[in-house]
Short mmCIF file of C-alpha atoms in Angstrom, two decimals:
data_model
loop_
_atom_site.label_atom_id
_atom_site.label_comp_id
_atom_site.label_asym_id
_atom_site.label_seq_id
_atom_site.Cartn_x
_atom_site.Cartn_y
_atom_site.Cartn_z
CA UNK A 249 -17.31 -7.52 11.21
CA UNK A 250 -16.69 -4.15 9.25
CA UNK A 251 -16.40 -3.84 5.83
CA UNK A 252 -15.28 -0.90 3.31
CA UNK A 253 -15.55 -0.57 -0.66
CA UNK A 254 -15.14 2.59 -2.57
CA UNK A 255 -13.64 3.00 -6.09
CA UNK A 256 -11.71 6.86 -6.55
CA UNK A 257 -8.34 7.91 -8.21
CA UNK A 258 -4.89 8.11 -5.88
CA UNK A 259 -2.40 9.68 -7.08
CA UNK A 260 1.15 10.28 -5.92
CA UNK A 261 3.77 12.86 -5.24
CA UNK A 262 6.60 12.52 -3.53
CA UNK A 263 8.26 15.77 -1.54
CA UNK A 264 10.80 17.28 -0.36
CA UNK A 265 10.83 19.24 3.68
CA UNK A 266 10.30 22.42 1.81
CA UNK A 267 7.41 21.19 -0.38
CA UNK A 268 5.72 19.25 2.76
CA UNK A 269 5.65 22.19 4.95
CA UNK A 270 4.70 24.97 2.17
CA UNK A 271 1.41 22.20 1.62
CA UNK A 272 0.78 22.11 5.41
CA UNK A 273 1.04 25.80 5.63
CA UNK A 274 -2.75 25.98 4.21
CA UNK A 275 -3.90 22.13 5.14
CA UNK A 276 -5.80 23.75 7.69
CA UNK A 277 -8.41 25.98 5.70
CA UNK A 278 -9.23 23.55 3.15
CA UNK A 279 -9.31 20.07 5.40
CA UNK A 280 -9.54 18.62 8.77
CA UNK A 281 -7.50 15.97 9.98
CA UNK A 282 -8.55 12.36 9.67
CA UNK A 283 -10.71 10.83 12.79
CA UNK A 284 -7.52 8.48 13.63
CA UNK A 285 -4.93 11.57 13.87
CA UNK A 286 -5.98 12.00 17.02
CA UNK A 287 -4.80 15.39 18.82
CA UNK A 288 -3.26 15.90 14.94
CA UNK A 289 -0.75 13.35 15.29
CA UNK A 290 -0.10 10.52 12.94
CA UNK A 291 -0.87 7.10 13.27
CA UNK A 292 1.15 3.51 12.25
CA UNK A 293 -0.06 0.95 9.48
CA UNK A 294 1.28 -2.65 9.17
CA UNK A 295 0.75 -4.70 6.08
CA UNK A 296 1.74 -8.00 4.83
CA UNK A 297 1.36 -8.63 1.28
CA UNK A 298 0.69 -11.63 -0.02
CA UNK A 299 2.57 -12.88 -3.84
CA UNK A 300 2.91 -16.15 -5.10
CA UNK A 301 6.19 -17.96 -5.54
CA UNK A 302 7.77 -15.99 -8.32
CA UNK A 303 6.16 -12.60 -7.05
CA UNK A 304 4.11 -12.63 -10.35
CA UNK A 305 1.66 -10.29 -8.46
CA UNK A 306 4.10 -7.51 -8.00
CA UNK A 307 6.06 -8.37 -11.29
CA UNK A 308 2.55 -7.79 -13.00
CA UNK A 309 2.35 -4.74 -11.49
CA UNK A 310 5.29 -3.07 -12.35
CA UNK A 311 4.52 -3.37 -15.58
CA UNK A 312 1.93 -1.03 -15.47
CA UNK A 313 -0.97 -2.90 -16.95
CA UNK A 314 -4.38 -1.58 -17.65
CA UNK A 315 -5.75 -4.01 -14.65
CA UNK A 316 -3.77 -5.28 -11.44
CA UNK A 317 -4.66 -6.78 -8.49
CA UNK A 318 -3.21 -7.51 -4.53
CA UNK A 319 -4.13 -8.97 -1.32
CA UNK A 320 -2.66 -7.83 1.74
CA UNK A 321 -3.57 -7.90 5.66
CA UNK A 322 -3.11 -4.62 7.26
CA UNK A 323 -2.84 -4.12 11.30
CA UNK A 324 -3.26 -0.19 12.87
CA UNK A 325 -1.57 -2.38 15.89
CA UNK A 326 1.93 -3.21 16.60
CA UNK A 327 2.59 -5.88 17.18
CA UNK A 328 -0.37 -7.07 17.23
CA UNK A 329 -1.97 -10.02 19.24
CA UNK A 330 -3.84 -12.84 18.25
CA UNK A 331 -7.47 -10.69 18.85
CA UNK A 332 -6.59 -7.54 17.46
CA UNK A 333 -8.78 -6.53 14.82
CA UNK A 334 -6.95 -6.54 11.14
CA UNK A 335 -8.22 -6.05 7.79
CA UNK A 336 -8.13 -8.37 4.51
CA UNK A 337 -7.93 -6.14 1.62
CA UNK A 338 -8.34 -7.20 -2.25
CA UNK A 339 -7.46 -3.78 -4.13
CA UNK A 340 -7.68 -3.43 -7.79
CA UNK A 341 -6.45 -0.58 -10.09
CA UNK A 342 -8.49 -0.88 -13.60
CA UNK A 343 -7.47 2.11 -15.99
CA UNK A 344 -6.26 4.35 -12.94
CA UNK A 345 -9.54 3.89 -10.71
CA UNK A 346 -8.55 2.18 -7.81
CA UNK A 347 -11.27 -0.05 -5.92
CA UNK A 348 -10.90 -1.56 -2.69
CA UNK A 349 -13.22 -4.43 -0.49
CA UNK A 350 -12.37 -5.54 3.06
CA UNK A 351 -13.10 -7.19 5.67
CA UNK A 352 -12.22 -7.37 9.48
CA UNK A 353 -11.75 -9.75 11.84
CA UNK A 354 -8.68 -10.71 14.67
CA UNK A 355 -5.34 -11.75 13.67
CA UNK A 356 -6.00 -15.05 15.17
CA UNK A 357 -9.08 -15.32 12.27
CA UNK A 358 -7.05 -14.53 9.51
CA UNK A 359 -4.46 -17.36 10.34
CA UNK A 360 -7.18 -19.63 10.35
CA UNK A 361 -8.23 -18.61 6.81
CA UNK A 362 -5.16 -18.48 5.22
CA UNK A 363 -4.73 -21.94 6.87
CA UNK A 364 -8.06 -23.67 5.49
CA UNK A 365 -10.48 -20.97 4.28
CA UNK A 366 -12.13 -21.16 7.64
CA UNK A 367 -14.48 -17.76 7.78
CA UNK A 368 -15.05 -16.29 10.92
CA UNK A 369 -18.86 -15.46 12.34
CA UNK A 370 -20.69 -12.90 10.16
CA UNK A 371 -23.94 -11.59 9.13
CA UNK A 372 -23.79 -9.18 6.71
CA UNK A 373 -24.21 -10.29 2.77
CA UNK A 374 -21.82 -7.75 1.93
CA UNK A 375 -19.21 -9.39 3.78
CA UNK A 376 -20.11 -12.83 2.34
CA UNK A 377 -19.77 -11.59 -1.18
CA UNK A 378 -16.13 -9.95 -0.38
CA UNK A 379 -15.37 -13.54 1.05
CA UNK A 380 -16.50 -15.02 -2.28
CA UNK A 381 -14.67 -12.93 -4.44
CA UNK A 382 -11.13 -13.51 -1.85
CA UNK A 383 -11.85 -17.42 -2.23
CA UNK A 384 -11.32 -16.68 -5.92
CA UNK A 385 -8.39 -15.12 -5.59
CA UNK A 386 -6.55 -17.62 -3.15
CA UNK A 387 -8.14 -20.10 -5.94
CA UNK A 388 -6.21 -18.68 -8.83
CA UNK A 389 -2.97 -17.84 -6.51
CA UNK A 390 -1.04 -20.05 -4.63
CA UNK A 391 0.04 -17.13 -2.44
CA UNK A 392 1.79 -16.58 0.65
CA UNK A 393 3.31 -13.78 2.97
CA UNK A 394 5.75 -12.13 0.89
CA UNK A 395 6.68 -8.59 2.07
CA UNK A 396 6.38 -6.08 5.15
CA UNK A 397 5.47 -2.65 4.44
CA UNK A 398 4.96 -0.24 7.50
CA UNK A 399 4.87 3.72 8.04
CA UNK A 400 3.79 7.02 9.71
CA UNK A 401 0.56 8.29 8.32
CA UNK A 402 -0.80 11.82 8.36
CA UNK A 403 -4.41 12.17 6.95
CA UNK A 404 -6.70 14.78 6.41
CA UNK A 405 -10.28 14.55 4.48
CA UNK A 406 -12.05 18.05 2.86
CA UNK A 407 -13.60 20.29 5.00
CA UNK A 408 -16.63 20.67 2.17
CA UNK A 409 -15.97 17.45 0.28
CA UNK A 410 -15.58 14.38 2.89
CA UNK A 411 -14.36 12.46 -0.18
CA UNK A 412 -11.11 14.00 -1.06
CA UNK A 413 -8.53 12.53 1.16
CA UNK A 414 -4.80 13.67 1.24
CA UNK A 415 -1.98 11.52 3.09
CA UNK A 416 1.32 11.82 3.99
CA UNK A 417 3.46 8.91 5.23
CA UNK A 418 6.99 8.68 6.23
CA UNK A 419 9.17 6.36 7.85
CA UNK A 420 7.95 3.68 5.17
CA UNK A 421 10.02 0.43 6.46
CA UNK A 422 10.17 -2.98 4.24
CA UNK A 423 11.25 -6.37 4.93
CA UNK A 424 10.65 -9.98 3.51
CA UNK A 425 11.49 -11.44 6.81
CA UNK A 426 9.75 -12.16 10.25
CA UNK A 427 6.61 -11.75 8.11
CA UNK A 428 3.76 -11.45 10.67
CA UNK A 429 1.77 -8.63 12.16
CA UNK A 430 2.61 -10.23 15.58
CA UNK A 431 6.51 -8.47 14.86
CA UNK A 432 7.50 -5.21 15.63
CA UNK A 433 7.95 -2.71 12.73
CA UNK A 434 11.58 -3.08 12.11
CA UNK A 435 13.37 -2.63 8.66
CA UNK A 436 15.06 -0.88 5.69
CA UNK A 437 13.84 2.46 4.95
CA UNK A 438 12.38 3.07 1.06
CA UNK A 439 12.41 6.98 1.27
CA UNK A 440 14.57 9.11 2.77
CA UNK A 441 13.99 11.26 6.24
CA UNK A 442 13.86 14.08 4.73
CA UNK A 443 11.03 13.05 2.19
CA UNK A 444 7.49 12.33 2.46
CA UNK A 445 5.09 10.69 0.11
CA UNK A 446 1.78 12.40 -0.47
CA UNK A 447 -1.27 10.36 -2.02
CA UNK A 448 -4.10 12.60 -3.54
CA UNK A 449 -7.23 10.01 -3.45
CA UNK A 450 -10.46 11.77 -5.16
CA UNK A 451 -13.79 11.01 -6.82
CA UNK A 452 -13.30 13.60 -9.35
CA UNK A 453 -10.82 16.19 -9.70
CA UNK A 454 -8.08 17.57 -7.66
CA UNK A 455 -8.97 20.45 -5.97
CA UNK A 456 -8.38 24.30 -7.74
CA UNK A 457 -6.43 25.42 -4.65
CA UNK A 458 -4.41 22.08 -4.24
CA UNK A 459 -3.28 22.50 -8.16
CA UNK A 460 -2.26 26.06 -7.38
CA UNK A 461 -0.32 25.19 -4.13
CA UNK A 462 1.59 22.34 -6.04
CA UNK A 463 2.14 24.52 -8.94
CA UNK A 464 3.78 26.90 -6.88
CA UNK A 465 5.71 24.86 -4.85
CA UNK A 466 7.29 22.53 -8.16
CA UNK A 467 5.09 19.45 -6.95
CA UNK A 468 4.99 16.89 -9.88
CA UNK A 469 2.98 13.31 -9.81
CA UNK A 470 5.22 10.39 -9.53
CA UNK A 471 4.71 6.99 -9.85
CA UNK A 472 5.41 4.90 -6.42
CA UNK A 473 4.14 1.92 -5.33
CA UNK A 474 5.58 1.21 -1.51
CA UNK A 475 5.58 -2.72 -2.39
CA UNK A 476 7.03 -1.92 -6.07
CA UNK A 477 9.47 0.04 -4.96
CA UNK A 478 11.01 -2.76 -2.03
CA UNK A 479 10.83 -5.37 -4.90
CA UNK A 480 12.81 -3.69 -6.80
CA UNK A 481 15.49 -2.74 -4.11
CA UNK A 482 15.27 -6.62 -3.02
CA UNK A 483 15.68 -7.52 -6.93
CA UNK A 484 19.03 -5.25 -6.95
CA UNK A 485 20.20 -6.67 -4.28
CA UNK A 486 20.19 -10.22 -5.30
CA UNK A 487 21.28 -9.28 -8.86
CA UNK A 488 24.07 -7.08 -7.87
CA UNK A 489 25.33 -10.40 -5.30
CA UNK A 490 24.79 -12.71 -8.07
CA UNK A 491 27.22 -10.43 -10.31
CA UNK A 492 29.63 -10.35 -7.86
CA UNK A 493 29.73 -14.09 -7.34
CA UNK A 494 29.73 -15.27 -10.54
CA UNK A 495 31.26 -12.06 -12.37
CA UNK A 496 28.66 -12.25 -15.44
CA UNK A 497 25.24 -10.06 -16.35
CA UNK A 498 22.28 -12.19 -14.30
CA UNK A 499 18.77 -12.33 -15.86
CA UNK A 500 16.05 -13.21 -12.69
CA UNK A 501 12.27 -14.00 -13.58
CA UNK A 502 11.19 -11.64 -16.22
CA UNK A 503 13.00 -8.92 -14.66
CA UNK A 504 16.75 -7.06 -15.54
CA UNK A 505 18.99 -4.22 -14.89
CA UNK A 506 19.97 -1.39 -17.10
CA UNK A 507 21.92 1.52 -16.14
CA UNK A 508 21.83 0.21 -12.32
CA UNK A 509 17.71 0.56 -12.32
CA UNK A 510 15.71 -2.84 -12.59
CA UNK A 511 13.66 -3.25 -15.10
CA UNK A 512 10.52 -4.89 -14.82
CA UNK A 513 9.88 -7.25 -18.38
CA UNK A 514 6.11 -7.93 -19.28
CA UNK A 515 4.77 -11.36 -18.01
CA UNK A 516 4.58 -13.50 -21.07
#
């Protein structure tokens, strides 16, 4: 069993071609690619997250509060087979520090937990006390699979500062069907080809030369959440059918649409 924690800030940007290859013009002097972009190529991630009935989880989210929580179950593998190793994550954002626990063990395990909180073989306290704090969760959710997310990762970490990551992913695909790592990565895409999103993810403070290479190239933060932003395109979907069905405005949930964006209504 493996398990990683760490607490640090990520913050997003999404670019243009132009803006992603000025930034990789000077990757190279400031950072080294990550251990799993082997030969400098990128590398797949699978998740399923996890929501409960009335996706309160991701509606909660949306709405930006000072503290949010998920749960997903993330594959480098697909599809993957019953004793592939995957990862249970719990990640929590509390005043823009983001904090995440996991633990590993094989797809096969994780079915069996979901099933009847049936824990596989471990030995390391660390790894109890994640599985204490995920039995709470599951406690206070009645979750289950909810959404695919999947894309093409780039990472690098800092040559002088092993702590400063910086990702880029593309091809992020979505679905809310076929929901199992044991699938292929199939789906709708939520950015465009021609885009990639960047994630900053520091201890501290950006980096002097990555402010200056932003700055030049017109890089601004964004807010993005991969999960956020397929709930919303699902929610649009269903609201724009429903309007053309029944030819009125349709309310769904705590959430609504103005100006063709949804609009994500605090949980009351």
């Amino acid at each position: 069993m493996a398990i990683n924690t760490f607490a640090r800030k990520e913050i997003k940007f999404l670019l243009n071609m132009d803006q992603y290859h000025g930034l990789m013009e000077v990757i190279s002097e400031y950072m080294n690619p990550d251990d799993y972009c082997i030969g400098g190529k990128e590398y797949g991630i699978y998740n399923i997250y996890y929501d409960t009935p009335d996706d309160y989880l991701i509606r909660e989210s949306l709405s930006k509060p000072y503290y949010k929580e998920k749960i997903r179950l993330r594959s480098y593998y697909s599809p993957a087979k019953p004793d592939d190793k995957v990862f249970l994550e719990i990640k929590k954002k509390i005043g823009g520090i983001v904090t995440k626990r996991r633990v590993s063990m094989t797809l096969a395990d994780s079915d069996a937990y979901f099933a009847d909180r049936t824990k596989p073989v471990f030995d390391k306290y660390i790894t109890e006390q994640v599985f204490r704090e995920l039995d709470v969760f599951l406690d206070n959710y009645p979750i289950a699979p909810k959404q695919y997310i999947s894309y093409q990762r780039e990472a690098f970490f800092g040559k002088y500062d092993h702590d400063f990551r910086l990702t880029f992913d593309r091809k992020i695909t979505e679905r809310r069907y076929d929901l199992g790592l044991n699938y292929e990565s199939y789906g709708n895409y939520i950015i465009g080809a021609d885009q990639r999103l960047m994630e900053v993810k520091v201890l501290n403070a950006i980096p002097d030369w990555l402010v200056g290479k932003m700055s030049e190239l017109g890089i601004f933060k964004t807010s993005f959440s991969k999960y956020g932003r397929a709930y919303q395109n699902f929610v649009k979907t269903q609201i724009e059918g429903a309007q053309q069905t029944s030819g009125r405005r349709i309310y769904i949930s705590g959430i609504s649409m103005v100006n063709n964006n949804v609009i994500m209504n605090r949980s009351v």
